[in-house]
Amino acid sequence: MKTIIDIAQAAGVAKSTVSRYLNGGSVSDETKEKIERIIKQYNYVPNTFARSLKAKKTSIIGIIVPRLDSFAVSQMLIGIDDTLRQEQYQMLLANANQETAREIEAIYEFSRQKISGLLFMAIKITDEHRQAIAQCKIPVVLIGQDDALLHSVIHDDRQAGYLLGKYVLSKGHRQIAYLGVTEQDDAVGIQRKLGFQQAFADTTDHDIRYYESGFRMDQAVVAAHHLLDQWTPSIVVAATDNIAIGVFKAALSRQIDIPTTLSITGFGDYDITEIMHPALTTVKFHYKEAGQLAATNLIQLIHGQTVAKTTISNCELIVRESVDNR
Amino acid sequence: MKTIIDIAQAAGVAKSTVSRYLNGGSVSDETKEKIERIIKQYNYVPNTFARSLKAKKTSIIGIIVPRLDSFAVSQMLIGIDDTLRQEQYQMLLANANQETAREIEAIYEFSRQKISGLLFMAIKITDEHRQAIAQCKIPVVLIGQDDALLHSVIHDDRQAGYLLGKYVLSKGHRQIAYLGVTEQDDAVGIQRKLGFQQAFADTTDHDIRYYESGFRMDQAVVAAHHLLDQWTPSIVVAATDNIAIGVFKAALSRQIDIPTTLSITGFGDYDITEIMHPALTTVKFHYKEAGQLAATNLIQLIHGQTVAKTTISNCELIVRESVDNR
DNA sequence: CTGAAAGCGCTTACAG
DNA sequence: CTGAAAGCGCTTACAG
C-alpha cells in the first residue's frame, strides 16, 4: 500500500502539499497536475483511519433497524441510501432484531466506530436509550417514533387511524375487531388506535373490541384465529398490512369469504397489498420520503444547523376491495 | 473524549499496560482490576481509528447488494447479519441499485474504508469488477453468482430449473411461455433456463417460447401483457416469484382464471407466495442459510484459512395451487 | 504557493 | 508483569 509519503517523494513535493491537494487547499496548477498523475499512476488511496484520527470526523452514518424483512424498513432504507449517497456518506447497518439490548449494544458499538450521526428506527425509546445516546454525543434522528427530546421524523399515525376509522364507519360497520400490537410501540400500538377511536367519538351504536398480535405474519395468523374463535365481527382492522395478510390467511383457511362475510383493512400500503385478492384497503405512508427526510435532517444536524424537532410525514387512505358495505 | 493516556494516568500505569489490558495481554490481576475500574468510571471507549491505523485491521465487512426491496436480498442480509454479529463484525452496506458503475464505486469506497472483507451480491461479474477487487486486495465472497476465480456461494439454479421443468412436464403442459430475465445475469437469466430446458430434453411434442422481463413487478406486468397479447400458452414459467406476481396481476386484469385457464410458476418461495390465491407453485432457495454460509466463508478467508471455491446451496420444489393439469 | 514539524490515539517490539 | 519509545498515515497551524 502506498502512503502519502510515496506520493510526495515521487512528485518531488512535501507530504503536506499532497495533503493540501487531497483536501482542496491551495496548490499551483503545475504541482496539482504532477500530484494528480502520480496518484493515478500509483493508484493511491488515502488511509481513512489516519485521516479520521487527525481530522476527527468520519463519513459514516449508523443505522439501527428493528428488522430486515419488513417492507417499511426496506423502503425507508432505500430513501436513506438515496440521500446519504448524494452527500458521500456510508451506511453502517445494525439489525436489532426487535431486541432493546441489541439496540443499546449497537449504539455503543457505533460510537466506537465514531459514526458522525445515527438514524434510529426504534420500537420504543427508553431511558437506557437516552442515556446511551447522550453519552456518545452523536447527533440522532429517530424514524417512525416520537420523543420528547430527540429529533424525529414520524408518520402521521394518528391521522392514518382517523382516516381509516371514518371510512370504516361510512361503510356501515359497527361490529369491529381492532387487531393491534403492543402499546410499547407508541406509533403503531397507540397512535393508530387513538386515531381510529377518535373517528367513532360521535357514534354510539358501535362495538369495537381490541385484540393484540405480534408483528410477524405467522403471529398474526394465530392471533386472527384466536379472535375469530371468540367473536364474529363484520370487519377486522389490523394495525399493519403484514398483520392484515395474516388475517386474510386465517379467514381463507376457515372458508370465510372476504369481503362479503368479513372485511379487512391494514396500514402501510405494502407493495403486495395491491395484488392480493381482494386487494387490501389500507393507509399509505411515504416510507421512502420519510427515510430521505430523516437523512437530510441528520446531515443538517451534523453540520450544526438547526432542524425542526419533529417532522411529520403524511399519509393517505387507499380504498381497494377488502371492505364491503354493511 | 478520554484517551488511553487519561486512563493510564488515573490508574497510575503506562499506556502500554492499558493497551495490553485492552487486547488481552498479560497484566497482573491487581492492575487489571484497577484499569477495569477506571475505564468504567471514565466511560472510556478506545478510538477505533487509532487502533486500526496501527494494527492495520478493522472489524468491518462491506456488503454490496443490487437492491434493497427484494425478499431474497433481505433474507440473505438477515443470514449475513446473523453470523457477522457473532463474530463481532460490523456491516457497511452499499446499495448498487442494479448499476454496475455503482458497484465499482462501492468497491473502491469500501477499500478506502479499509473493510476487512467483501460480500458481494452481483448481477454479473465483469473484468472491471475483477480489476477493482484485485487492486483493493480484499477477500471477497460472491453470493448468488458464480465466477471462475472468485469464491462464491451460489444457489442451485440449474437444479431448480430442472425440478420445475420436470414438474411442469408431468402436469401435461406443452404450450409453455418462459418469462425470463436478461442473460447478463448468469444465475437467474441462464442457469434456471438451462435447467428447465434440460427437463424437456427427451420430449418433442412441446413448444417453449421465450420472453424477457425486468426484475421489478411493474416491469413484469408489462412483459406479461406483451406476452399474452402475442400467444396463449397453458402456463407461464416466470424466472422469479416477483415476476410471477406480475403475471398474476396481468392475468387478473384480463379476467384470465388461474390456474384453470393459465398456470403460473415462479422461483424463490417469497413469503407472500404462500398466501396468494391461488398459492404459487415455486422453487424454494435457502437465502438465509446462503447468507450465513457466505459470511462464514468470508471470515475464514480473512483468517487465512482455505475455503472451497464454490459452495452450492440447494433448493426444493414447492408444489401449491397455481399449476393445473393439462 | 510550499515545507518542516507536531500531533491525532493507539499498538508493538524491545528492555528490564 | 511493566514501561519508554517508535511509529502507523494522515492533517493542520505556523513560517517563509
Tab-separated table of N, CA and C in Angstrom, chain B residues 5-58:
chain	number	residue	atom	x	y	z
B	5	ILE	N	-4.305	7.667	27.499
B	5	ILE	CA	-3.390	8.341	28.419
B	5	ILE	C	-4.103	8.740	29.711
B	6	ASP	N	-5.323	9.239	29.565
B	6	ASP	CA	-6.104	9.606	30.748
B	6	ASP	C	-6.273	8.401	31.663
B	7	ILE	N	-6.584	7.287	31.026
B	7	ILE	CA	-6.811	6.061	31.792
B	7	ILE	C	-5.519	5.635	32.479
B	8	ALA	N	-4.436	5.687	31.713
B	8	ALA	CA	-3.142	5.267	32.248
B	8	ALA	C	-2.761	6.122	33.456
B	9	GLN	N	-2.911	7.413	33.322
B	9	GLN	CA	-2.563	8.312	34.424
B	9	GLN	C	-3.420	8.034	35.652
B	10	ALA	N	-4.727	7.953	35.421
B	10	ALA	CA	-5.645	7.736	36.539
B	10	ALA	C	-5.352	6.408	37.242
B	11	ALA	N	-4.914	5.439	36.455
B	11	ALA	CA	-4.650	4.129	37.043
B	11	ALA	C	-3.207	4.026	37.548
B	12	GLY	N	-2.407	5.037	37.230
B	12	GLY	CA	-1.021	5.029	37.684
B	12	GLY	C	-0.165	3.986	36.981
B	13	VAL	N	-0.469	3.738	35.714
B	13	VAL	CA	0.346	2.791	34.946
B	13	VAL	C	0.709	3.425	33.604
B	14	ALA	N	1.493	2.723	32.801
B	14	ALA	CA	1.839	3.246	31.483
B	14	ALA	C	0.723	2.924	30.493
B	15	LYS	N	0.651	3.713	29.452
B	15	LYS	CA	-0.435	3.469	28.499
B	15	LYS	C	-0.265	2.130	27.792
B	16	SER	N	0.979	1.669	27.696
B	16	SER	CA	1.157	0.364	27.054
B	16	SER	C	0.511	-0.737	27.891
B	17	THR	N	0.489	-0.530	29.180
B	17	THR	CA	-0.156	-1.512	30.054
B	17	THR	C	-1.670	-1.512	29.829
B	18	VAL	N	-2.210	-0.318	29.697
B	18	VAL	CA	-3.647	-0.231	29.432
B	18	VAL	C	-3.952	-0.920	28.103
B	19	SER	N	-3.115	-0.646	27.129
B	19	SER	CA	-3.310	-1.251	25.815
B	19	SER	C	-3.263	-2.775	25.923
B	20	ARG	N	-2.322	-3.238	26.710
B	20	ARG	CA	-2.199	-4.681	26.881
B	20	ARG	C	-3.461	-5.256	27.546
B	21	TYR	N	-3.966	-4.518	28.499
B	21	TYR	CA	-5.212	-4.947	29.162
B	21	TYR	C	-6.341	-5.050	28.118
B	22	LEU	N	-6.433	-4.005	27.299
B	22	LEU	CA	-7.489	-3.924	26.283
B	22	LEU	C	-7.413	-5.078	25.283
B	23	ASN	N	-6.196	-5.489	25.005
B	23	ASN	CA	-6.027	-6.513	23.978
B	23	ASN	C	-5.748	-7.906	24.544
B	24	GLY	N	-6.020	-8.051	25.824
B	24	GLY	CA	-5.888	-9.374	26.407
B	24	GLY	C	-4.463	-9.838	26.589
B	25	GLY	N	-3.533	-8.905	26.758
B	25	GLY	CA	-2.152	-9.280	27.020
B	25	GLY	C	-1.970	-9.598	28.498
B	26	SER	N	-0.757	-9.911	28.859
B	26	SER	CA	-0.540	-10.307	30.253
B	26	SER	C	-0.440	-9.096	31.179
B	27	VAL	N	-1.373	-9.042	32.104
B	27	VAL	CA	-1.439	-7.959	33.090
B	27	VAL	C	-1.761	-8.598	34.431
B	28	SER	N	-1.120	-8.139	35.488
B	28	SER	CA	-1.390	-8.733	36.801
B	28	SER	C	-2.834	-8.456	37.217
B	29	ASP	N	-3.360	-9.346	38.019
B	29	ASP	CA	-4.752	-9.209	38.438
B	29	ASP	C	-5.011	-7.861	39.100
B	30	GLU	N	-4.031	-7.427	39.847
B	30	GLU	CA	-4.193	-6.171	40.577
B	30	GLU	C	-4.382	-4.993	39.617
B	31	THR	N	-3.426	-4.827	38.708
B	31	THR	CA	-3.549	-3.729	37.743
B	31	THR	C	-4.780	-3.907	36.869
B	32	LYS	N	-5.067	-5.140	36.555
B	32	LYS	CA	-6.244	-5.419	35.739
B	32	LYS	C	-7.487	-4.795	36.383
B	33	GLU	N	-7.656	-5.094	37.642
B	33	GLU	CA	-8.818	-4.556	38.354
B	33	GLU	C	-8.830	-3.029	38.376
B	34	LYS	N	-7.669	-2.481	38.635
B	34	LYS	CA	-7.550	-1.033	38.725
B	34	LYS	C	-7.981	-0.398	37.391
B	35	ILE	N	-7.394	-0.912	36.328
B	35	ILE	CA	-7.705	-0.374	34.997
B	35	ILE	C	-9.177	-0.544	34.674
B	36	GLU	N	-9.668	-1.711	34.988
B	36	GLU	CA	-11.068	-2.006	34.716
B	36	GLU	C	-11.976	-0.952	35.369
B	37	ARG	N	-11.692	-0.673	36.600
B	37	ARG	CA	-12.499	0.268	37.370
B	37	ARG	C	-12.450	1.669	36.754
B	38	ILE	N	-11.246	2.098	36.435
B	38	ILE	CA	-11.073	3.438	35.867
B	38	ILE	C	-11.803	3.561	34.531
B	39	ILE	N	-11.674	2.531	33.729
B	39	ILE	CA	-12.326	2.559	32.420
B	39	ILE	C	-13.827	2.702	32.578
B	40	LYS	N	-14.367	1.942	33.493
B	40	LYS	CA	-15.804	2.005	33.719
B	40	LYS	C	-16.184	3.402	34.203
B	41	GLN	N	-15.384	3.883	35.140
B	41	GLN	CA	-15.662	5.182	35.742
B	41	GLN	C	-15.597	6.311	34.706
B	42	TYR	N	-14.592	6.272	33.870
B	42	TYR	CA	-14.418	7.320	32.864
B	42	TYR	C	-15.263	7.055	31.633
B	43	ASN	N	-15.836	5.870	31.583
B	43	ASN	CA	-16.625	5.504	30.426
B	43	ASN	C	-15.788	5.574	29.159
B	44	TYR	N	-14.621	5.025	29.292
B	44	TYR	CA	-13.657	5.101	28.190
B	44	TYR	C	-13.976	4.135	27.058
B	45	VAL	N	-13.912	4.641	25.843
B	45	VAL	CA	-14.095	3.817	24.654
B	45	VAL	C	-12.882	4.031	23.749
B	46	PRO	N	-12.136	2.986	23.449
B	46	PRO	CA	-10.941	3.142	22.610
B	46	PRO	C	-11.289	3.727	21.247
B	47	ASN	N	-10.409	4.499	20.720
B	47	ASN	CA	-10.599	5.090	19.406
B	47	ASN	C	-10.245	4.066	18.320
B	48	THR	N	-11.277	3.714	17.565
B	48	THR	CA	-11.085	2.674	16.553
B	48	THR	C	-10.085	3.061	15.476
B	49	PHE	N	-10.031	4.336	15.154
B	49	PHE	CA	-9.117	4.763	14.089
B	49	PHE	C	-7.676	4.540	14.487
B	50	ALA	N	-7.374	5.040	15.660
B	50	ALA	CA	-6.001	4.922	16.125
B	50	ALA	C	-5.634	3.448	16.165
B	51	ARG	N	-6.566	2.677	16.663
B	51	ARG	CA	-6.329	1.250	16.771
B	51	ARG	C	-6.096	0.621	15.399
B	52	SER	N	-6.990	0.939	14.468
B	52	SER	CA	-6.897	0.343	13.136
B	52	SER	C	-5.681	0.860	12.386
B	53	LEU	N	-5.351	2.101	12.623
B	53	LEU	CA	-4.210	2.690	11.935
B	53	LEU	C	-2.944	1.907	12.266
B	54	LYS	N	-2.829	1.596	13.523
B	54	LYS	CA	-1.641	0.885	13.975
B	54	LYS	C	-1.736	-0.620	13.692
B	55	ALA	N	-2.859	-1.181	14.059
B	55	ALA	CA	-2.998	-2.635	13.958
B	55	ALA	C	-3.324	-3.096	12.535
B	56	LYS	N	-3.656	-2.132	11.680
B	56	LYS	CA	-3.901	-2.454	10.271
B	56	LYS	C	-5.003	-3.478	10.034
B	57	LYS	N	-6.013	-3.396	10.824
B	57	LYS	CA	-7.162	-4.245	10.527
B	57	LYS	C	-8.414	-3.621	11.124
B	58	THR	N	-9.556	-3.956	10.538
B	58	THR	CA	-10.810	-3.427	11.045
B	58	THR	C	-11.759	-4.581	11.290
